[in-house]
Short mmCIF file of C-alpha atoms and ligand atoms in Angstrom, two decimals:
data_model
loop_
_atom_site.label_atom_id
_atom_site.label_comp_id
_atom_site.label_asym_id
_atom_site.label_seq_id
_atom_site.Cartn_x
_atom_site.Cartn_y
_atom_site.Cartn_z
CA UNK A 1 -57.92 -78.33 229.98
CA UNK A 2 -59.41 -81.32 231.76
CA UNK A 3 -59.08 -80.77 235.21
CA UNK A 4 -61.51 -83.93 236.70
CA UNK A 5 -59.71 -86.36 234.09
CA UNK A 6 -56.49 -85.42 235.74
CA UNK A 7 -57.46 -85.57 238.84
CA UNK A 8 -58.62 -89.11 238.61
CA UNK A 9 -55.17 -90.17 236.64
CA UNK A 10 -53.75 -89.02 239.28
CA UNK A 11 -55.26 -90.46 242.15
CA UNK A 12 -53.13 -93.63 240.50
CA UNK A 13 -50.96 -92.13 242.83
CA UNK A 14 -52.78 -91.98 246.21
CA UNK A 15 -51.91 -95.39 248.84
CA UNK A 16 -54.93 -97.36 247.95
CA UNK A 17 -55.76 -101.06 250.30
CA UNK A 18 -55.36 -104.24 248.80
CA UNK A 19 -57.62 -106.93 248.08
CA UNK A 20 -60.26 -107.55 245.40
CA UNK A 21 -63.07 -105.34 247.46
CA UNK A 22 -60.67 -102.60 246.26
CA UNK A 23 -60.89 -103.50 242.22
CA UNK A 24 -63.83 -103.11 239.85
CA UNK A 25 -65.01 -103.71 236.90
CA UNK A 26 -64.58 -101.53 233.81
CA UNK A 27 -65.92 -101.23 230.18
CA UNK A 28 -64.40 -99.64 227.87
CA UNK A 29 -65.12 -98.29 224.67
CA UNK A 30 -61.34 -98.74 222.55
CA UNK A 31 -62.65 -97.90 218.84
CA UNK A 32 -64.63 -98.38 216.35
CA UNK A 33 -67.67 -99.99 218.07
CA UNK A 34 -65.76 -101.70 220.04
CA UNK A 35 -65.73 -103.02 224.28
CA UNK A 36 -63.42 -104.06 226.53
CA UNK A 37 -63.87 -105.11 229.79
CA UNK A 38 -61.49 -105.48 232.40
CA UNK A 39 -60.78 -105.17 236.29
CA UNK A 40 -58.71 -102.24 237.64
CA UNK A 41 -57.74 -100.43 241.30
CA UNK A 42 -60.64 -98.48 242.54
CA UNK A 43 -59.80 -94.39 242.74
CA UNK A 44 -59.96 -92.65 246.10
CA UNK A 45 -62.08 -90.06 245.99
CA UNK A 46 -60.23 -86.74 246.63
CA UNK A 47 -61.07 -83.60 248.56
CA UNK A 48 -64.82 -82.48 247.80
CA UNK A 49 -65.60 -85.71 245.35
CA UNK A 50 -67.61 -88.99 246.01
CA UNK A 51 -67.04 -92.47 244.63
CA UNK A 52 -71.04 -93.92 243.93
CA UNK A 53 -71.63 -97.51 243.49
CA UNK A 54 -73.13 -97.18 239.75
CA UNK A 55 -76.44 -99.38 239.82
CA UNK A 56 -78.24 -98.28 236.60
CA UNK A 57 -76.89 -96.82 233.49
CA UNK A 58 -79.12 -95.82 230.48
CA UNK A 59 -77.95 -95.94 227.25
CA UNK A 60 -78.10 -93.07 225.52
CA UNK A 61 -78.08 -92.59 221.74
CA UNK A 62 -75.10 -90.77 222.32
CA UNK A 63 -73.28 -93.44 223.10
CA UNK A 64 -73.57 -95.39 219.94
CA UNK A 65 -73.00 -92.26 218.17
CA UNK A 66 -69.54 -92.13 219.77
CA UNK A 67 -68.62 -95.62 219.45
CA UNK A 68 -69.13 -95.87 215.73
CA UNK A 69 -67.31 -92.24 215.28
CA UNK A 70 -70.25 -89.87 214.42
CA UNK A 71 -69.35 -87.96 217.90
CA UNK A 72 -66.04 -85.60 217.44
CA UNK A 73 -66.22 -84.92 221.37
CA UNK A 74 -64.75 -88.06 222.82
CA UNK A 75 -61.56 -90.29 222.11
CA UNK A 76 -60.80 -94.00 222.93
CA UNK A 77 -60.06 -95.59 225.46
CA UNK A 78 -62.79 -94.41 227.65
CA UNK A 79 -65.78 -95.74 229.68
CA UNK A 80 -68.95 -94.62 228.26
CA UNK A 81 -72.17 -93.76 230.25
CA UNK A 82 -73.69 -90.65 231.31
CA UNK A 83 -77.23 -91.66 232.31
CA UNK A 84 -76.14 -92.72 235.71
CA UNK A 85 -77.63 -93.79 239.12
CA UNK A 86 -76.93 -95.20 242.54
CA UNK A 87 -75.25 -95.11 245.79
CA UNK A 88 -72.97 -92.83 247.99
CA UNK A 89 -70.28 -95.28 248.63
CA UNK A 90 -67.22 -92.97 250.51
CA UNK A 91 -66.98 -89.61 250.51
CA UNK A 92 -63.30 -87.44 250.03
CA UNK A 93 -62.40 -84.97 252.51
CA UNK A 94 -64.51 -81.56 252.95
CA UNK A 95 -67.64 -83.97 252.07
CA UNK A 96 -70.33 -82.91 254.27
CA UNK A 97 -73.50 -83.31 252.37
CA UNK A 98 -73.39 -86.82 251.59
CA UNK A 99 -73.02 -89.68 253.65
CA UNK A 100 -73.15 -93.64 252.35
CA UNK A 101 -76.25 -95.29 250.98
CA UNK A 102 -77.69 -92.17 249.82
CA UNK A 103 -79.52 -92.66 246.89
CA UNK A 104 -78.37 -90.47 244.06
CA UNK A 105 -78.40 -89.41 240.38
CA UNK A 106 -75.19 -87.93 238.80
CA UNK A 107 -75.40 -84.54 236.51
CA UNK A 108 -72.30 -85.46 233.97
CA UNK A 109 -71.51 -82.22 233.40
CA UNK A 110 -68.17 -80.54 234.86
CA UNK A 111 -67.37 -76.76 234.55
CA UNK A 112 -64.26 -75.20 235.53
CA UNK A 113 -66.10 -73.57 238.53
CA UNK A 114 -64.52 -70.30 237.95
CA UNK A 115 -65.39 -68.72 234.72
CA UNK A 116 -68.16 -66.06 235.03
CA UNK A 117 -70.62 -69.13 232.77
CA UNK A 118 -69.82 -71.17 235.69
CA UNK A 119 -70.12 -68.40 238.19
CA UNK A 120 -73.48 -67.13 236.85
CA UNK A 121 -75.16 -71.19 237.32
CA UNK A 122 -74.09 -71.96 233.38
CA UNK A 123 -71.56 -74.53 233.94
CA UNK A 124 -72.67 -75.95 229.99
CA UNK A 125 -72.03 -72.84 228.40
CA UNK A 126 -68.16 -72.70 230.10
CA UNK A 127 -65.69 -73.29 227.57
CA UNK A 128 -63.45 -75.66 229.46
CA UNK A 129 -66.59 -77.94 230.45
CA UNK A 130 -67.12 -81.38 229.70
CA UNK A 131 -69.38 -84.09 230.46
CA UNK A 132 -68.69 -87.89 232.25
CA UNK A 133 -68.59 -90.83 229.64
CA UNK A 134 -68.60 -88.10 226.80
CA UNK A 135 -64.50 -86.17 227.87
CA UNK A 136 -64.20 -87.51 231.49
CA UNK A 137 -64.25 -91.31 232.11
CA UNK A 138 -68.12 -92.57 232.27
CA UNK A 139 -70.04 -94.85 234.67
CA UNK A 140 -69.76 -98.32 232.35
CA UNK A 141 -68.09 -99.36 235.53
CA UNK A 142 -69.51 -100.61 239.49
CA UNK A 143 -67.87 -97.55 240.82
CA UNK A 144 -66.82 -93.52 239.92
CA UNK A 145 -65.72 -90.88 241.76
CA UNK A 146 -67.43 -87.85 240.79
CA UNK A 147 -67.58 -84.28 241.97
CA UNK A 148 -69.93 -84.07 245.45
CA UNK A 149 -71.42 -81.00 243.86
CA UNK A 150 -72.87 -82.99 240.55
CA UNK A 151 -74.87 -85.42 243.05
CA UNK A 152 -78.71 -85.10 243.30
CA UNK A 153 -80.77 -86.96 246.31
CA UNK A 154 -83.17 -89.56 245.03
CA UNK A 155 -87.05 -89.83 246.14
CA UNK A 156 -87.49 -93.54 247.49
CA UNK A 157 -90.45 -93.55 244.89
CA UNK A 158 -87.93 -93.19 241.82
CA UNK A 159 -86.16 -96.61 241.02
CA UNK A 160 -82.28 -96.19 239.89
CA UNK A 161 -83.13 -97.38 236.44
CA UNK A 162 -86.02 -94.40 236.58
CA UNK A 163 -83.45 -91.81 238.08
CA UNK A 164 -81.22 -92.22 235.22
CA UNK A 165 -83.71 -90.42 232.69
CA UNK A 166 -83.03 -87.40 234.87
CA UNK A 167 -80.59 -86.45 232.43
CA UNK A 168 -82.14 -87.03 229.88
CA UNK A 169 -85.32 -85.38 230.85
CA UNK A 170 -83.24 -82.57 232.39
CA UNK A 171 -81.85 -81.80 228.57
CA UNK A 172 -85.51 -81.61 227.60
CA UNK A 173 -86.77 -79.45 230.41
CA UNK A 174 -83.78 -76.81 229.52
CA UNK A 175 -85.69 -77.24 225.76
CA UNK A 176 -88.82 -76.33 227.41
CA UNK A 177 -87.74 -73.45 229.31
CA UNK A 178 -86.19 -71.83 226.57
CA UNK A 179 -90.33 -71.82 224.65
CA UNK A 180 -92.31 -69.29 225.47
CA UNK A 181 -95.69 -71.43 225.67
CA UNK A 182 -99.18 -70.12 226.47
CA UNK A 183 -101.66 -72.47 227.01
CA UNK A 184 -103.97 -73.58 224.51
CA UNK A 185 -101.74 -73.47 221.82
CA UNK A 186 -100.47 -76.62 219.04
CA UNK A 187 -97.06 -78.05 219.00
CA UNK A 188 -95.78 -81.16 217.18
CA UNK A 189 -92.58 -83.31 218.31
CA UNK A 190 -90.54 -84.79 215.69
CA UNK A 191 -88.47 -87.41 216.17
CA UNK A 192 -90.02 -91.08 217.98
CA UNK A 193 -87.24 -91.68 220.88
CA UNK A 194 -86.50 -91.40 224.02
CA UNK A 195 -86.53 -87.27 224.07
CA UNK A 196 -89.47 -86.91 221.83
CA UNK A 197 -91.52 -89.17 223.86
CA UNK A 198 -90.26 -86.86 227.22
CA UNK A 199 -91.00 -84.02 225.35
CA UNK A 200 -94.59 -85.38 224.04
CA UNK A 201 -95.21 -85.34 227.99
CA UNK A 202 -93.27 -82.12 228.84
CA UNK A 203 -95.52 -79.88 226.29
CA UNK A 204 -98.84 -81.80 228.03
CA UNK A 205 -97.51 -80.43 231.58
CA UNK A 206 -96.78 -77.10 230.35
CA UNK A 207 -100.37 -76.38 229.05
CA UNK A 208 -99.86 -77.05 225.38
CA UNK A 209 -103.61 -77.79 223.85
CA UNK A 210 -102.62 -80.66 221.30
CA UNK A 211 -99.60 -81.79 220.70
CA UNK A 212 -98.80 -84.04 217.53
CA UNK A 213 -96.02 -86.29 217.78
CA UNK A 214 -93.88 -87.54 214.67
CA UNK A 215 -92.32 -90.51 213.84
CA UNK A 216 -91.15 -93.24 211.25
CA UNK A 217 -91.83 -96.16 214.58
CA UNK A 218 -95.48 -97.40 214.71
CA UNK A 219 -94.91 -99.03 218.46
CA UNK A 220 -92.87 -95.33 219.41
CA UNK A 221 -95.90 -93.58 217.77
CA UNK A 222 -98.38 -95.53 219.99
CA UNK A 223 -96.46 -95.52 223.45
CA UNK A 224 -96.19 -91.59 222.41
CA UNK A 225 -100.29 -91.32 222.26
CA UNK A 226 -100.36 -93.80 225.55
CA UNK A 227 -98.12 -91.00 227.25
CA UNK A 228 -100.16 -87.76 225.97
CA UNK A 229 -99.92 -87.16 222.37
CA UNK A 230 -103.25 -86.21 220.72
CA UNK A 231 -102.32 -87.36 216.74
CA UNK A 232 -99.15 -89.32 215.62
CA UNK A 233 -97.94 -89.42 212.36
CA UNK A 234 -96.00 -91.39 210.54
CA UNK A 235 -94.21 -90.61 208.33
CA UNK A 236 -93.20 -93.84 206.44
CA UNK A 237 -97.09 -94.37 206.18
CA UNK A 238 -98.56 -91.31 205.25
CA UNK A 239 -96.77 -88.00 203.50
CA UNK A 240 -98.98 -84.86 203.83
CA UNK A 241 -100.75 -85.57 207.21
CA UNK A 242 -100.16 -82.20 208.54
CA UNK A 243 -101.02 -78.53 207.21
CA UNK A 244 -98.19 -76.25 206.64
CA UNK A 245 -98.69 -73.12 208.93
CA UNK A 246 -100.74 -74.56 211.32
CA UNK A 247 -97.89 -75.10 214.63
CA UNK A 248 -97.28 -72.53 217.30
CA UNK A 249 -94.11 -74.40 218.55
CA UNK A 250 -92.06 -77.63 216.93
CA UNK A 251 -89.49 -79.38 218.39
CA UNK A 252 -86.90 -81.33 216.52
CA UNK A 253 -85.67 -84.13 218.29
CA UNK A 254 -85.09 -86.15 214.80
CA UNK A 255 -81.43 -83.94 214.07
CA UNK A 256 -81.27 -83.98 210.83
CA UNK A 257 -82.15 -82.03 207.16
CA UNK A 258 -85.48 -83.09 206.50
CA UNK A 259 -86.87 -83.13 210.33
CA UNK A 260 -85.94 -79.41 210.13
CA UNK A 261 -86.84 -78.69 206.68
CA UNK A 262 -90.37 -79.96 207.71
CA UNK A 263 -90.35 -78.39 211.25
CA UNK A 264 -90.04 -74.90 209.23
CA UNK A 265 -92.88 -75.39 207.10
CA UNK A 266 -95.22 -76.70 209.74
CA UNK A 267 -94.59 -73.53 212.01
CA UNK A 268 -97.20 -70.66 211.91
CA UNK A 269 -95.32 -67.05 211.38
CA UNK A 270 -94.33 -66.40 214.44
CA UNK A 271 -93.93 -69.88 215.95
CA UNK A 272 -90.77 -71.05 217.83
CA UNK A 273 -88.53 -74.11 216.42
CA UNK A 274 -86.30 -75.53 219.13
CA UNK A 275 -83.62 -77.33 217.83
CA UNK A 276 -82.59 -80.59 219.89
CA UNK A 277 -81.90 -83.32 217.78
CA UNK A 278 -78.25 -83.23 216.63
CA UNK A 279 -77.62 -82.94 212.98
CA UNK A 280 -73.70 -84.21 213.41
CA UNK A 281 -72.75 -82.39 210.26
CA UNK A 282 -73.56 -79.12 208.43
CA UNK A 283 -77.05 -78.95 207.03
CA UNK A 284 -78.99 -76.55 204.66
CA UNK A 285 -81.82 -74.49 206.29
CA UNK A 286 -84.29 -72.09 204.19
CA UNK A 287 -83.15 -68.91 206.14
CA UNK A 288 -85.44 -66.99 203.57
CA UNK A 289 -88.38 -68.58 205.15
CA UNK A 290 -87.42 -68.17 208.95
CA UNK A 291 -87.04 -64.51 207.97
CA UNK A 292 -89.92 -63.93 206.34
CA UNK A 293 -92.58 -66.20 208.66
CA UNK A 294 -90.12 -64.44 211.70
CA UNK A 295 -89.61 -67.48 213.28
CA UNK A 296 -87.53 -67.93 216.32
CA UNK A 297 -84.96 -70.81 216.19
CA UNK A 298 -83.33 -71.72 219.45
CA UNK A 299 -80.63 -74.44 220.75
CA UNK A 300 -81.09 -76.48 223.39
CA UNK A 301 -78.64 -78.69 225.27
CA UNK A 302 -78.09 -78.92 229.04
CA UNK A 303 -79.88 -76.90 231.43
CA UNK A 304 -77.68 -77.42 234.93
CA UNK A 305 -80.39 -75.80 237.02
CA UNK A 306 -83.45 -77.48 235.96
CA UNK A 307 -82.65 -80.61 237.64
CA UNK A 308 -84.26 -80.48 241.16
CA UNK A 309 -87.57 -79.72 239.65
CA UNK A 310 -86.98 -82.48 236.46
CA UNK A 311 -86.71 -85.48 240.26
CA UNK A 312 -90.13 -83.24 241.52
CA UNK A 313 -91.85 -84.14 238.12
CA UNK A 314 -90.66 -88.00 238.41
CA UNK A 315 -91.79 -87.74 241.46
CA UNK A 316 -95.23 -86.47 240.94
CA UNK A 317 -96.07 -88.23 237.87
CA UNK A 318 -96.14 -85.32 235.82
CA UNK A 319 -93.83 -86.79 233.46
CA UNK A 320 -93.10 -90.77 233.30
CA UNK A 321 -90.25 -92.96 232.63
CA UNK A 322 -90.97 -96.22 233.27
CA UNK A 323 -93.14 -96.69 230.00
CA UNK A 324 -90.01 -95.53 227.83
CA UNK A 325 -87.87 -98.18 229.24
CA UNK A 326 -87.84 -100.83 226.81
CA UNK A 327 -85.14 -103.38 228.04
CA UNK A 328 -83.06 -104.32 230.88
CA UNK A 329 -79.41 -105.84 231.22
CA UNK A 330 -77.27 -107.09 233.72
CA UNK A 331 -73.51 -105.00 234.15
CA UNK A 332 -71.88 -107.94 232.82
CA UNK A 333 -73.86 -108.03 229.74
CA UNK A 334 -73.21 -104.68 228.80
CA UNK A 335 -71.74 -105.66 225.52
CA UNK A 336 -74.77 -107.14 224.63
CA UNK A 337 -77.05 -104.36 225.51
CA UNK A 338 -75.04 -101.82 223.17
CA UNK A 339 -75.35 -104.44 220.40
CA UNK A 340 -78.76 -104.88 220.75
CA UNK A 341 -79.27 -101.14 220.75
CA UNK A 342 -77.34 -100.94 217.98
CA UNK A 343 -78.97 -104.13 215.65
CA UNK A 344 -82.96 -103.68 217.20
CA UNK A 345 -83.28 -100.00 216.98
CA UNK A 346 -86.91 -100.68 216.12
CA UNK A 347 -87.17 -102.53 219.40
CA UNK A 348 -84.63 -100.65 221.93
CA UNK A 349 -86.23 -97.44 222.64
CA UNK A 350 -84.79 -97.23 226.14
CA UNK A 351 -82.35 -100.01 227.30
CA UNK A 352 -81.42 -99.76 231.45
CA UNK A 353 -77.91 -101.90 232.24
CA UNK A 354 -78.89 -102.65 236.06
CA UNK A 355 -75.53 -103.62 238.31
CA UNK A 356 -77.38 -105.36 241.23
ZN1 ZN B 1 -77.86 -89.28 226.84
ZN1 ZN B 2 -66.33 -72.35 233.66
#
């Protein structure tokens, strides 16, 4: 089933040189929220893949998820990290796109390449994909070798530690895609992180009139009005703030029973509810209400062919990063930066490990 993974065991195999320029170091995540570090033989890349020199990696709610066992998609030992950016460091054979120093953000995900999903551009819909550091081994180490296809060339105006919220911004672009929005109308976020705050932004670009952002954070609530948001709310303050019926669109980027429960009543009949957030476990939803208000609920994950125009809107300043990112750590702190995410989620919106 996993083709890349294989590929990379094997290259155990390939004549590698000697000497310590050839190691690396590694993190790895070996259980329950647990890291290991250590120093291993660098892969070769292969025919048509690239090894980058990792120099940011966000972490990503995700990861925590995983490492404490709320994630059923990923099994220890692996390195984490799929928020990744930096250089072109060699290229395999049949590698004519990319030379080194290029500057570069990776797309994680890894279809088959053959399935008509794949064929037709949907490489997250294939059944035999999977993603780096969620399947395939992650960038929580100073060099991968990844497919040359899942590279995208960096702006010099985007930083690495920037570039790494393509990902995450390209997931919420996909969202947006999916909404049919006309301009003028209302939409309210829910959920105060990372993706709500990109999405506060997102619906702003896309012509959305006023756009109420909710949250149980009072410092995420006031970066989200900083950023675009015309009302926050929240909700450990104040209970009925908002109007039932009164939302054209509402995204959930909470993931869970009660973010839902309240998306449904906010929506107008007829309004859209795109579900991001990821409840982890089965949930109740009042199906009697989405039939009878005819709302339209749609699922959002990746969105492999939004990401050229996700780097234009970095570029441009349509949509901003830099405000989101919270803390930075050095590679060999990594540890620390996960337990800091974990312990301060109040504080840690967006933490950046920088290898440089
Ligand atoms: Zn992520
Ligand atoms: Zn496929």
């Amino acid at each position: 089933m996993n083709i890349f993974y294989k590929r990379i065991s094997d290259m155990g195999h390939y004549p590698t040189r000697r000497g310590s320029e050839m190691q690396k170091k590694i993190w790895e995540w070996t259980g329950y929220n647990a890291l290991e570090s250590s120093v291993i033989t660098r892969e070769e890349p292969g025919p048509g893949q690239v090894e980058i020199r990792i120099l940011s990696i966000g972490i990503c709610g995700t990861d925590l998820h995983i490492m404490s066992g709320h994630a059923d998609f990923s099994t220890p030992p692996l390195p984490l990290g799929h928020e990744l950016a930096g250089f072109v460091e060699r290229v395999g054979t049949g590698v004519t796109q990319w030379q080194l120093g290029d500057r570069v953000c990776i797309d994680p995900l890894i279809g088959c390449g053959t399935c008509q999903e794949c064929l037709a551009g949907n490489k997250h819909r294939c059944i035999r994909s999977g993603e780096i550091g969620l399947q395939f081994p992650g960038g929580w180490q100073e060099f991968l070798v990844v497919p040359s296809t899942n590279l995208y060339k960096l702006p010099d105006s985007i930083s690495f530690a920037e570039a790494t919220q393509a990902e995450t911004l390209h997931c919420c672009l996909g969202g947006i895609d999916k909404l049919a929005i006309r301009l003028g109308q209302h939409a309210v976020v829910i959920g105060d992180g990372p993706t709500g705050l990109y999405y506060v932004q997102l619906l702003k670009a896309a012509g959305v009139s006023k756009v109420t952002l909710i949250g149980m954070r009072e410092s995420r609530l006031e970066l989200g009005l900083k950023l675009g948001a015309d009302v926050t709310v929240n909700l450990r303050a104040s209970e009925a703030a908002l109007s039932e019926e009164t939302q054209d669109i509402v995204i959930d980027a909470a993931g869970n029973e009660a973010s839902i429960k309240l998306g449904i009543e906010l929506l107008k009949r007829g309004g859209q509810l795109l579900l991001f957030g990821l409840p982890g476990k089965p949930i109740l939803v009042d199906i009697q209400t989405v039939v009878l208000k005819e709302l339209t609920l749609l699922g959002s994950t990746n969105a492999p062919q939004v990401w050229p125009r996700v780097i234009e809107m970095m570029a441009s300043g349509s949509v901003q990063v830099d405000p989101v990112i919270t803390q930075y750590y050095k590679f060999e702190d990594l540890d620390k930066a996960i337990e800091f995410a974990r312990n301060e989620p109040d504080e840690a919106i967006k933490i950046i490990v920088n290898n440089k």
